[in-house]
């Protein structure tokens, strides 16, 4: 297998819940190791959906660190510096919170997460970006109903007017930066995977103007989203279009992570739901980078309700 630089070419890992299904990618080994209990904590990385998707497919909790946060990419082999982020994978959201506190040098490890009081949620279906499965839709509805029953307030957002533009900008930034980061490697296409060669070719076709426009979209919409997240505790939506697809030749679609990765926002993958075949379904909570404690606490509450009803 030629080196893929964490871009879509599947590795040898299989989904521990069904070996005929993908574990996602590119943090597949980390997610599967946590899911099987081999390790209680693993590192991952994300440029598009490389941590959120494996966490969802393998039924574990995942955290993508916000841009500029204390968990940085020093020592990582980069793909697109403006998008690359470090993340954590653990069995539960409470474990994520504990690990994050330890790794960021907190004076003391946090106690049990306090349940949020009347959180304000912006519910996002993801329908404008992907064909979300019936089981994933049902999981989201159940979690929303549980949240409302426990006092949550729902806030309307016009997602179709926003997220497709963010996905388009993400694709541009990722391709443009990857083509320049891996300029030397691209001179040896026979040693790279087919998906990576396609990405680099697309990146080379983009102009500086294309890139600057995409970055301007990111800056403008990040400011608007941060303003929204000052009034809303989190965006709650699907972490992937559905359960892990059958087959080992692809790693699934990252499209539902692209908007938030472009904006550099923290995201928590919440396990606990399953589809009709017993495969894991993960939801994701996206929040404000300055309110991580609240994001972890909300994720813990959503997970606890999902497992109680699962």
Coordinates of N, CA, C and O in Angstrom, one line a residue, residues 133-307:
X133 N -28.7 8.5 6.9 CA -29.5 7.3 7.0 C -30.7 7.5 8.0 O -30.7 8.3 8.9
X134 N -31.7 6.6 7.8 CA -32.9 6.6 8.6 C -32.5 6.4 10.1 O -33.1 7.1 11.0
X135 N -31.6 5.5 10.3 CA -31.2 5.2 11.7 C -30.5 6.4 12.4 O -30.7 6.7 13.5
X136 N -29.7 7.0 11.6 CA -29.0 8.2 12.1 C -30.0 9.3 12.4 O -29.9 10.0 13.4
X137 N -30.9 9.5 11.5 CA -32.0 10.5 11.8 C -32.7 10.2 13.1 O -33.0 11.1 13.9
X138 N -33.0 9.0 13.2 CA -33.8 8.6 14.4 C -33.0 8.8 15.7 O -33.5 9.2 16.7
X139 N -31.6 8.5 15.6 CA -30.8 8.7 16.8 C -30.7 10.2 17.1 O -30.8 10.5 18.3
X140 N -30.6 11.0 16.1 CA -30.6 12.5 16.4 C -31.9 12.9 17.0 O -31.9 13.7 18.0
X141 N -33.1 12.5 16.5 CA -34.4 12.8 17.0 C -34.5 12.4 18.5 O -35.0 13.1 19.3
X142 N -34.0 11.2 18.8 CA -34.1 10.7 20.2 C -33.3 11.6 21.1 O -33.7 11.9 22.2
X143 N -32.1 11.9 20.7 CA -31.3 12.8 21.5 C -31.8 14.1 21.7 O -31.8 14.7 22.8
X144 N -32.4 14.7 20.7 CA -33.1 16.0 20.8 C -34.3 15.9 21.7 O -34.4 16.8 22.6
X145 N -35.1 14.9 21.6 CA -36.2 14.7 22.5 C -35.8 14.6 23.9 O -36.4 15.2 24.9
X146 N -34.7 13.8 24.2 CA -34.2 13.7 25.5 C -33.7 15.0 26.1 O -34.0 15.3 27.2
X147 N -33.0 15.7 25.2 CA -32.5 17.0 25.7 C -33.6 18.0 26.0 O -33.6 18.7 27.1
X148 N -34.6 18.1 25.2 CA -35.8 18.9 25.4 C -36.5 18.5 26.7 O -36.9 19.4 27.5
X149 N -36.7 17.2 26.9 CA -37.3 16.7 28.1 C -36.6 17.1 29.4 O -37.2 17.2 30.5
X150 N -35.3 17.3 29.2 CA -34.4 17.7 30.4 C -34.2 19.2 30.4 O -33.2 19.7 31.1
X151 N -35.0 20.0 29.6 CA -34.9 21.4 29.8 C -34.2 22.2 28.7 O -34.1 23.4 28.7
X152 N -33.7 21.5 27.6 CA -33.0 22.2 26.6 C -33.9 23.0 25.7 O -35.1 22.7 25.6
X153 N -33.4 24.1 25.2 CA -34.1 25.0 24.4 C -33.5 25.0 23.0 O -32.3 25.0 22.8
X154 N -34.3 24.8 22.0 CA -33.9 24.7 20.6 C -33.8 26.0 19.9 O -34.8 26.8 20.0
X155 N -32.8 26.2 19.1 CA -32.6 27.5 18.4 C -32.5 27.2 16.9 O -31.8 26.3 16.5
X156 N -33.3 27.9 16.1 CA -33.3 27.6 14.6 C -32.2 28.3 13.9 O -31.8 29.5 14.3
X157 N -31.6 27.6 13.0 CA -30.5 28.2 12.1 C -30.8 27.7 10.7 O -31.2 26.6 10.5
X158 N -30.5 28.6 9.8 CA -30.7 28.3 8.3 C -29.5 27.6 7.8 O -28.6 28.2 7.1
X159 N -29.4 26.3 8.1 CA -28.1 25.6 7.7 C -27.9 25.5 6.2 O -26.8 25.6 5.8
X160 N -29.0 25.2 5.4 CA -28.7 25.1 3.9 C -28.1 26.4 3.3 O -27.4 26.3 2.3
X161 N -28.3 27.5 4.0 CA -27.7 28.8 3.5 C -26.2 28.9 3.9 O -25.5 29.8 3.4
X162 N -25.8 28.0 4.8 CA -24.4 28.2 5.3 C -23.5 27.0 5.0 O -22.4 27.2 4.4
X163 N -23.9 25.8 5.4 CA -22.9 24.7 5.3 C -22.4 24.3 4.0 O -21.2 23.9 3.8
X164 N -23.2 24.3 2.9 CA -22.6 24.0 1.6 C -21.5 24.9 1.2 O -20.5 24.5 0.6
X165 N -21.6 26.2 1.5 CA -20.6 27.1 1.2 C -19.3 26.8 2.0 O -18.2 27.0 1.5
X166 N -19.5 26.4 3.2 CA -18.3 26.0 4.1 C -17.6 24.8 3.5 O -16.4 24.7 3.6
X167 N -18.4 23.8 3.1 CA -17.8 22.6 2.5 C -17.0 22.9 1.3 O -15.9 22.4 1.1
X168 N -17.5 23.8 0.4 CA -16.8 24.1 -0.8 C -15.5 24.8 -0.4 O -14.5 24.6 -1.1
X169 N -15.5 25.7 0.5 CA -14.3 26.4 0.9 C -13.3 25.5 1.6 O -12.1 25.6 1.3
X170 N -13.8 24.5 2.4 CA -12.9 23.6 3.0 C -12.2 22.7 1.9 O -11.0 22.5 2.0
X171 N -12.9 22.3 0.9 CA -12.3 21.5 -0.1 C -11.2 22.3 -0.8 O -10.1 21.7 -1.1
X172 N -11.5 23.5 -1.1 CA -10.5 24.4 -1.7 C -9.2 24.6 -0.9 O -8.1 24.4 -1.3
X173 N -9.4 24.9 0.4 CA -8.3 25.1 1.3 C -7.5 23.9 1.4 O -6.2 23.9 1.4
X174 N -8.1 22.8 1.6 CA -7.4 21.5 1.8 C -6.6 21.1 0.6 O -5.4 20.7 0.7
X175 N -7.2 21.2 -0.6 CA -6.5 20.8 -1.8 C -5.3 21.8 -2.1 O -4.2 21.3 -2.4
X176 N -5.5 23.1 -1.9 CA -4.5 24.1 -2.2 C -3.3 23.9 -1.3 O -2.2 23.9 -1.7
X177 N -3.6 23.8 0.0 CA -2.5 23.6 1.0 C -1.8 22.3 0.9 O -0.6 22.2 1.0
X178 N -2.5 21.2 0.6 CA -1.9 19.9 0.5 C -1.0 19.9 -0.7 O 0.1 19.3 -0.6
X179 N -1.4 20.5 -1.8 CA -0.5 20.5 -3.0 C 0.8 21.2 -2.7 O 1.8 20.8 -3.3
X180 N 0.8 22.2 -1.9 CA 2.0 22.9 -1.6 C 2.8 22.2 -0.4 O 4.1 22.2 -0.5
X181 N 2.1 21.7 0.5 CA 2.8 21.0 1.6 C 3.5 19.7 1.1 O 4.6 19.4 1.5
X182 N 2.9 19.0 0.1 CA 3.5 17.8 -0.4 C 4.0 18.0 -1.8 O 4.0 17.1 -2.6
X183 N 4.5 19.2 -2.1 CA 5.0 19.5 -3.4 C 6.1 18.5 -3.8 O 6.2 18.0 -5.0
X184 N 7.0 18.2 -2.9 CA 8.2 17.3 -3.2 C 7.6 15.9 -3.4 O 8.0 15.2 -4.4
X185 N 6.8 15.5 -2.5 CA 6.2 14.1 -2.6 C 5.4 13.9 -3.9 O 5.4 12.8 -4.5
X186 N 4.8 15.0 -4.4 CA 3.9 14.8 -5.6 C 4.8 14.6 -6.9 O 4.2 14.2 -7.9
X187 N 6.1 14.8 -6.8 CA 6.9 14.5 -8.0 C 7.1 13.0 -8.1 O 7.8 12.5 -9.1
X188 N 6.6 12.2 -7.2 CA 6.7 10.7 -7.2 C 5.3 10.1 -7.1 O 5.0 9.4 -6.1
X189 N 4.4 10.4 -8.1 CA 3.1 9.9 -8.0 C 2.9 8.4 -7.9 O 1.9 8.0 -7.3
X190 N 3.9 7.7 -8.4 CA 3.8 6.2 -8.3 C 3.9 5.7 -6.8 O 3.6 4.6 -6.5
X191 N 4.4 6.6 -6.0 CA 4.6 6.2 -4.6 C 3.4 6.7 -3.7 O 3.5 6.5 -2.5
X192 N 2.4 7.3 -4.3 CA 1.3 7.9 -3.5 C 0.0 7.1 -3.9 O -0.1 6.6 -5.0
X193 N -1.0 7.2 -3.0 CA -2.2 6.6 -3.3 C -3.0 7.4 -4.4 O -2.8 8.6 -4.6
X194 N -3.9 6.7 -5.1 CA -4.7 7.4 -6.1 C -5.5 8.5 -5.5 O -5.6 9.6 -6.1
X195 N -6.2 8.4 -4.4 CA -7.0 9.5 -3.8 C -6.1 10.7 -3.6 O -6.5 11.9 -3.8
X196 N -4.9 10.5 -3.0 CA -4.0 11.6 -2.7 C -3.5 12.3 -4.0 O -3.4 13.5 -4.1
X197 N -3.2 11.5 -5.0 CA -2.8 12.1 -6.3 C -3.9 13.0 -6.9 O -3.6 14.0 -7.4
X198 N -5.1 12.5 -6.7 CA -6.3 13.3 -7.2 C -6.4 14.6 -6.4 O -6.6 15.7 -7.0
X199 N -6.2 14.6 -5.1 CA -6.3 15.8 -4.3 C -5.2 16.7 -4.7 O -5.4 18.0 -4.9
X200 N -3.9 16.3 -4.9 CA -2.8 17.1 -5.2 C -3.0 17.7 -6.6 O -2.7 18.9 -6.8
X201 N -3.5 17.0 -7.5 CA -3.8 17.5 -8.9 C -4.8 18.6 -8.8 O -4.7 19.7 -9.5
X202 N -5.9 18.4 -8.0 CA -6.9 19.5 -7.8 C -6.2 20.7 -7.2 O -6.5 21.8 -7.6
X203 N -5.4 20.5 -6.2 CA -4.8 21.6 -5.5 C -3.9 22.4 -6.5 O -3.8 23.7 -6.4
X204 N -3.2 21.7 -7.3 CA -2.3 22.5 -8.3 C -3.1 23.3 -9.3 O -2.6 24.2 -9.9
X205 N -4.4 22.9 -9.5 CA -5.2 23.6 -10.5 C -5.8 24.9 -9.9 O -6.3 25.7 -10.7
X206 N -5.7 25.0 -8.6 CA -6.3 26.2 -7.9 C -5.4 27.4 -8.0 O -4.2 27.2 -7.8
X207 N -6.0 28.5 -8.1 CA -5.2 29.8 -8.1 C -5.1 30.3 -6.7 O -5.9 29.9 -5.8
X208 N -4.2 31.2 -6.5 CA -4.1 31.9 -5.2 C -5.3 32.7 -4.9 O -5.8 32.7 -3.7
X209 N -6.0 33.2 -5.9 CA -7.3 33.9 -5.7 C -8.3 32.9 -5.2 O -9.1 33.3 -4.4
X210 N -8.4 31.7 -5.8 CA -9.3 30.7 -5.3 C -9.1 30.5 -3.8 O -10.1 30.4 -3.0
X211 N -7.9 30.3 -3.4 CA -7.5 30.0 -2.0 C -7.9 31.2 -1.1 O -8.5 31.0 0.0
X212 N -7.5 32.4 -1.5 CA -7.8 33.6 -0.7 C -9.3 33.8 -0.5 O -9.7 34.2 0.6
X213 N -10.0 33.5 -1.5 CA -11.5 33.6 -1.4 C -12.0 32.6 -0.4 O -12.9 33.0 0.5
X214 N -11.5 31.4 -0.5 CA -12.0 30.3 0.5 C -11.6 30.7 1.9 O -12.4 30.5 2.8
X215 N -10.4 31.3 2.1 CA -10.0 31.7 3.4 C -10.8 32.8 3.9 O -11.1 32.9 5.1
X216 N -11.2 33.7 3.0 CA -12.1 34.8 3.5 C -13.5 34.3 3.9 O -14.0 34.9 4.9
X217 N -14.0 33.3 3.2 CA -15.2 32.7 3.6 C -15.1 32.1 5.0 O -15.9 32.3 5.9
X218 N -14.0 31.4 5.3 CA -13.7 30.8 6.6 C -13.6 31.9 7.7 O -14.2 31.8 8.7
X219 N -12.9 33.0 7.4 CA -12.8 34.0 8.5 C -14.1 34.7 8.8 O -14.5 34.9 9.9
X220 N -14.9 35.0 7.7 CA -16.2 35.7 7.9 C -17.1 34.8 8.6 O -17.8 35.2 9.6
X221 N -17.3 33.5 8.2 CA -18.3 32.7 8.8 C -17.8 32.2 10.2 O -18.7 31.9 11.0
X222 N -16.5 32.1 10.5 CA -16.1 31.8 11.8 C -16.5 32.9 12.8 O -17.0 32.6 13.9
X223 N -16.4 34.1 12.4 CA -16.8 35.2 13.3 C -18.3 35.1 13.5 O -18.7 35.3 14.7
X224 N -19.0 34.8 12.5 CA -20.5 34.7 12.7 C -20.9 33.6 13.5 O -21.8 33.7 14.4
X225 N -20.2 32.4 13.4 CA -20.5 31.2 14.2 C -20.1 31.4 15.6 O -20.8 31.0 16.5
X226 N -19.0 32.1 15.9 CA -18.6 32.3 17.3 C -19.6 33.2 18.0 O -19.9 33.0 19.1
X227 N -20.1 34.2 17.2 CA -21.2 35.0 17.8 C -22.4 34.2 18.1 O -23.0 34.4 19.2
X228 N -22.8 33.3 17.3 CA -23.9 32.4 17.5 C -23.6 31.6 18.8 O -24.5 31.4 19.6
X229 N -22.4 31.0 18.9 CA -22.1 30.1 19.9 C -21.9 30.8 21.3 O -21.6 30.2 22.3
X230 N -21.9 32.2 21.3 CA -22.0 32.9 22.5 C -23.4 32.8 23.1 O -23.6 33.0 24.3
X231 N -24.4 32.6 22.3 CA -25.8 32.5 22.7 C -26.3 31.1 22.7 O -27.3 30.8 23.3
X232 N -25.6 30.2 22.0 CA -26.0 28.8 21.8 C -24.9 27.9 22.4 O -23.7 28.1 22.2
X233 N -25.3 26.9 23.2 CA -24.3 26.1 23.9 C -23.6 25.2 22.9 O -22.4 24.9 23.1
X234 N -24.3 24.7 21.9 CA -23.6 23.8 21.0 C -24.5 23.5 19.8 O -25.7 23.7 19.8
X235 N -23.9 23.1 18.7 CA -24.6 22.6 17.5 C -24.6 21.1 17.7 O -23.6 20.4 18.0
X236 N -25.8 20.4 17.6 CA -26.0 19.0 17.8 C -26.4 18.4 16.4 O -27.4 18.8 15.9
X237 N -25.6 17.5 15.9 CA -26.0 16.9 14.6 C -25.3 15.5 14.5 O -24.6 15.0 15.4
X238 N -25.5 14.9 13.3 CA -24.8 13.6 13.1 C -23.4 13.8 12.9 O -22.9 14.7 12.2
X239 N -22.6 12.8 13.3 CA -21.1 12.8 13.1 C -20.7 12.2 11.8 O -19.6 12.5 11.3
X240 N -21.6 11.4 11.2 CA -21.4 10.8 9.9 C -22.8 10.6 9.3 O -23.8 10.6 10.0
X241 N -22.9 10.3 8.0 CA -24.2 10.1 7.4 C -24.9 8.9 7.9 O -26.1 8.8 7.8
X242 N -24.2 7.9 8.4 CA -24.8 6.7 9.0 C -23.8 5.9 9.7 O -22.7 6.4 10.0
X243 N -24.1 4.6 9.8 CA -23.1 3.7 10.4 C -22.0 3.4 9.4 O -22.1 3.8 8.2
X244 N -21.0 2.7 9.9 CA -19.8 2.4 9.0 C -20.3 1.6 7.8 O -20.9 0.6 8.0
X245 N -19.9 2.0 6.6 CA -20.3 1.3 5.4 C -19.6 -0.1 5.4 O -18.5 -0.3 5.9
X246 N -20.3 -1.0 4.7 CA -19.8 -2.3 4.5 C -18.7 -2.2 3.4 O -18.8 -1.5 2.5
X247 N -17.6 -3.0 3.7 CA -16.5 -3.0 2.7 C -15.3 -2.4 3.3 O -15.3 -1.5 4.2
X248 N -14.1 -2.7 2.7 CA -12.8 -2.2 3.3 C -12.0 -1.4 2.2 O -10.8 -1.1 2.4
X249 N -12.7 -1.0 1.1 CA -11.9 -0.3 0.1 C -12.1 1.2 0.2 O -11.3 1.9 -0.5
X250 N -13.0 1.7 1.0 CA -13.1 3.1 1.3 C -13.3 3.3 2.8 O -13.5 2.4 3.6
X251 N -13.2 4.6 3.2 CA -13.2 4.9 4.6 C -14.5 5.7 5.0 O -14.6 6.2 6.1
X252 N -15.4 5.9 4.0 CA -16.6 6.7 4.3 C -16.4 8.2 4.0 O -15.3 8.7 3.7
X253 N -17.5 8.9 4.1 CA -17.5 10.3 3.7 C -17.3 11.2 4.9 O -17.9 11.0 6.0
X254 N -16.4 12.2 4.8 CA -16.1 13.2 5.9 C -16.9 14.4 5.8 O -16.7 15.4 6.5
X255 N -17.9 14.5 4.9 CA -18.6 15.7 4.5 C -19.2 16.4 5.7 O -19.3 17.7 5.8
X256 N -19.7 15.7 6.7 CA -20.4 16.3 7.9 C -19.4 16.9 8.9 O -19.9 17.5 9.8
X257 N -18.1 16.7 8.7 CA -17.1 17.3 9.5 C -16.5 18.5 8.8 O -15.9 19.4 9.5
X258 N -16.6 18.6 7.5 CA -15.9 19.7 6.8 C -16.2 21.1 7.2 O -15.3 21.9 7.4
X259 N -17.5 21.4 7.4 CA -17.8 22.8 7.8 C -17.1 23.3 9.1 O -16.6 24.4 9.2
X260 N -17.2 22.4 10.1 CA -16.6 22.7 11.4 C -15.1 22.8 11.4 O -14.5 23.5 12.2
X261 N -14.5 21.9 10.6 CA -13.1 21.9 10.5 C -12.6 23.1 9.9 O -11.5 23.7 10.2
X262 N -13.3 23.6 8.8 CA -12.9 24.9 8.2 C -12.9 26.0 9.2 O -12.0 26.9 9.2
X263 N -13.9 26.0 10.1 CA -14.0 27.1 11.1 C -13.1 26.9 12.3 O -13.0 27.8 13.1
X264 N -12.4 25.8 12.4 CA -11.5 25.6 13.5 C -12.2 25.5 14.9 O -11.6 25.8 15.9
X265 N -13.4 24.9 14.9 CA -14.1 24.8 16.1 C -14.0 23.4 16.8 O -13.7 22.4 16.1
X266 N -14.0 23.4 18.1 CA -13.9 22.1 18.8 C -15.2 21.2 18.5 O -16.3 21.8 18.5
X267 N -15.0 19.9 18.4 CA -16.1 19.0 18.2 C -15.9 17.8 19.0 O -14.8 17.2 19.1
X268 N -17.0 17.4 19.6 CA -17.1 16.2 20.5 C -18.0 15.1 19.8 O -19.1 15.4 19.5
X269 N -17.4 14.0 19.5 CA -18.2 12.9 19.0 C -18.8 12.1 20.2 O -18.1 11.7 21.1
X270 N -20.1 11.9 20.2 CA -20.8 11.3 21.3 C -21.3 9.9 20.9 O -22.2 9.8 20.0
X271 N -20.8 8.9 21.6 CA -21.3 7.5 21.3 C -22.6 7.2 22.0 O -23.0 8.0 22.9
X272 N -23.1 6.0 21.8 CA -24.3 5.6 22.6 C -25.4 5.0 21.8 O -26.2 4.2 22.3
X273 N -25.6 5.5 20.5 CA -26.7 5.0 19.7 C -26.2 3.9 18.8 O -25.0 3.7 18.5
X274 N -27.1 3.0 18.3 CA -26.8 2.0 17.4 C -27.9 1.9 16.3 O -29.0 2.3 16.6
X275 N -27.5 1.3 15.2 CA -28.6 1.2 14.1 C -29.3 -0.2 14.3 O -29.0 -0.9 15.2
X276 N -30.1 -0.5 13.3 CA -30.9 -1.7 13.4 C -30.0 -3.0 13.4 O -30.5 -4.1 13.9
X277 N -28.8 -2.9 12.8 CA -27.9 -4.0 12.8 C -26.9 -4.1 13.9 O -26.0 -4.9 14.0
X278 N -27.1 -3.1 14.9 CA -26.2 -3.1 16.0 C -24.9 -2.3 15.8 O -24.1 -2.4 16.7
X279 N -24.8 -1.7 14.7 CA -23.6 -0.9 14.5 C -23.7 0.5 15.1 O -24.7 1.1 15.2
X280 N -22.5 1.0 15.6 CA -22.5 2.3 16.3 C -22.9 3.4 15.4 O -22.7 3.5 14.2
X281 N -23.6 4.4 16.1 CA -23.9 5.7 15.4 C -23.5 6.8 16.4 O -23.9 6.8 17.5
X282 N -22.6 7.7 15.9 CA -22.2 8.8 16.7 C -22.8 10.1 16.3 O -23.0 10.4 15.1
X283 N -23.2 10.9 17.3 CA -23.6 12.3 17.1 C -22.4 13.2 17.4 O -21.4 12.8 17.9
X284 N -22.5 14.4 16.9 CA -21.4 15.4 17.3 C -22.0 16.7 17.8 O -23.0 17.1 17.4
X285 N -21.2 17.2 18.8 CA -21.5 18.5 19.4 C -20.4 19.4 19.0 O -19.2 19.1 19.2
X286 N -20.7 20.5 18.4 CA -19.7 21.6 18.0 C -20.0 22.8 18.9 O -21.1 23.2 19.1
X287 N -18.9 23.3 19.5 CA -19.1 24.4 20.4 C -18.1 25.5 20.3 O -17.2 25.5 19.3
X288 N -18.1 26.4 21.2 CA -17.2 27.6 21.3 C -15.9 27.1 21.9 O -15.8 26.4 22.9
X289 N -14.7 27.6 21.3 CA -13.4 27.1 21.8 C -13.1 27.6 23.2 O -12.3 27.0 23.8
X290 N -13.8 28.6 23.7 CA -13.6 29.1 25.0 C -14.5 28.5 26.0 O -14.5 28.8 27.2
X291 N -15.3 27.5 25.6 CA -16.3 26.9 26.5 C -16.2 25.4 26.5 O -17.2 24.7 26.4
X292 N -15.0 24.9 26.5 CA -14.8 23.4 26.4 C -15.5 22.6 27.6 O -16.0 21.5 27.4
X293 N -15.4 23.2 28.8 CA -15.9 22.5 29.9 C -17.4 22.3 29.7 O -18.0 21.2 30.0
X294 N -18.1 23.3 29.2 CA -19.6 23.1 29.0 C -19.8 22.1 27.8 O -20.8 21.4 27.9
X295 N -19.0 22.1 26.8 CA -19.1 21.2 25.7 C -19.0 19.8 26.2 O -19.8 18.9 25.8
X296 N -18.0 19.5 27.0 CA -17.8 18.1 27.5 C -19.0 17.7 28.4 O -19.4 16.6 28.4
X297 N -19.4 18.7 29.3 CA -20.5 18.3 30.1 C -21.8 18.0 29.4 O -22.6 17.1 29.7
X298 N -22.0 18.8 28.3 CA -23.2 18.6 27.5 C -23.1 17.2 26.8 O -24.1 16.5 26.7
X299 N -21.9 16.9 26.3 CA -21.7 15.7 25.6 C -21.9 14.5 26.5 O -22.5 13.5 26.1
X300 N -21.5 14.6 27.8 CA -21.7 13.6 28.8 C -23.2 13.3 29.0 O -23.6 12.2 29.1
X301 N -23.9 14.4 29.1 CA -25.4 14.3 29.3 C -26.1 13.6 28.1 O -26.9 12.8 28.2
X302 N -25.7 14.0 26.9 CA -26.3 13.4 25.7 C -25.9 11.9 25.6 O -26.7 11.1 25.2
X303 N -24.7 11.6 25.9 CA -24.2 10.2 25.9 C -25.0 9.4 26.9 O -25.4 8.2 26.6
X304 N -25.1 9.9 28.1 CA -25.8 9.2 29.2 C -27.2 8.8 28.8 O -27.7 7.7 29.0
X305 N -27.9 9.8 28.2 CA -29.3 9.6 27.8 C -29.3 8.6 26.6 O -30.2 7.7 26.6
X306 N -28.4 8.6 25.7 CA -28.4 7.7 24.6 C -28.2 6.3 25.1 O -28.9 5.3 24.6
X307 N -27.2 6.1 26.0 CA -27.0 4.7 26.5 C -28.1 4.2 27.3 O -28.4 3.0 27.3

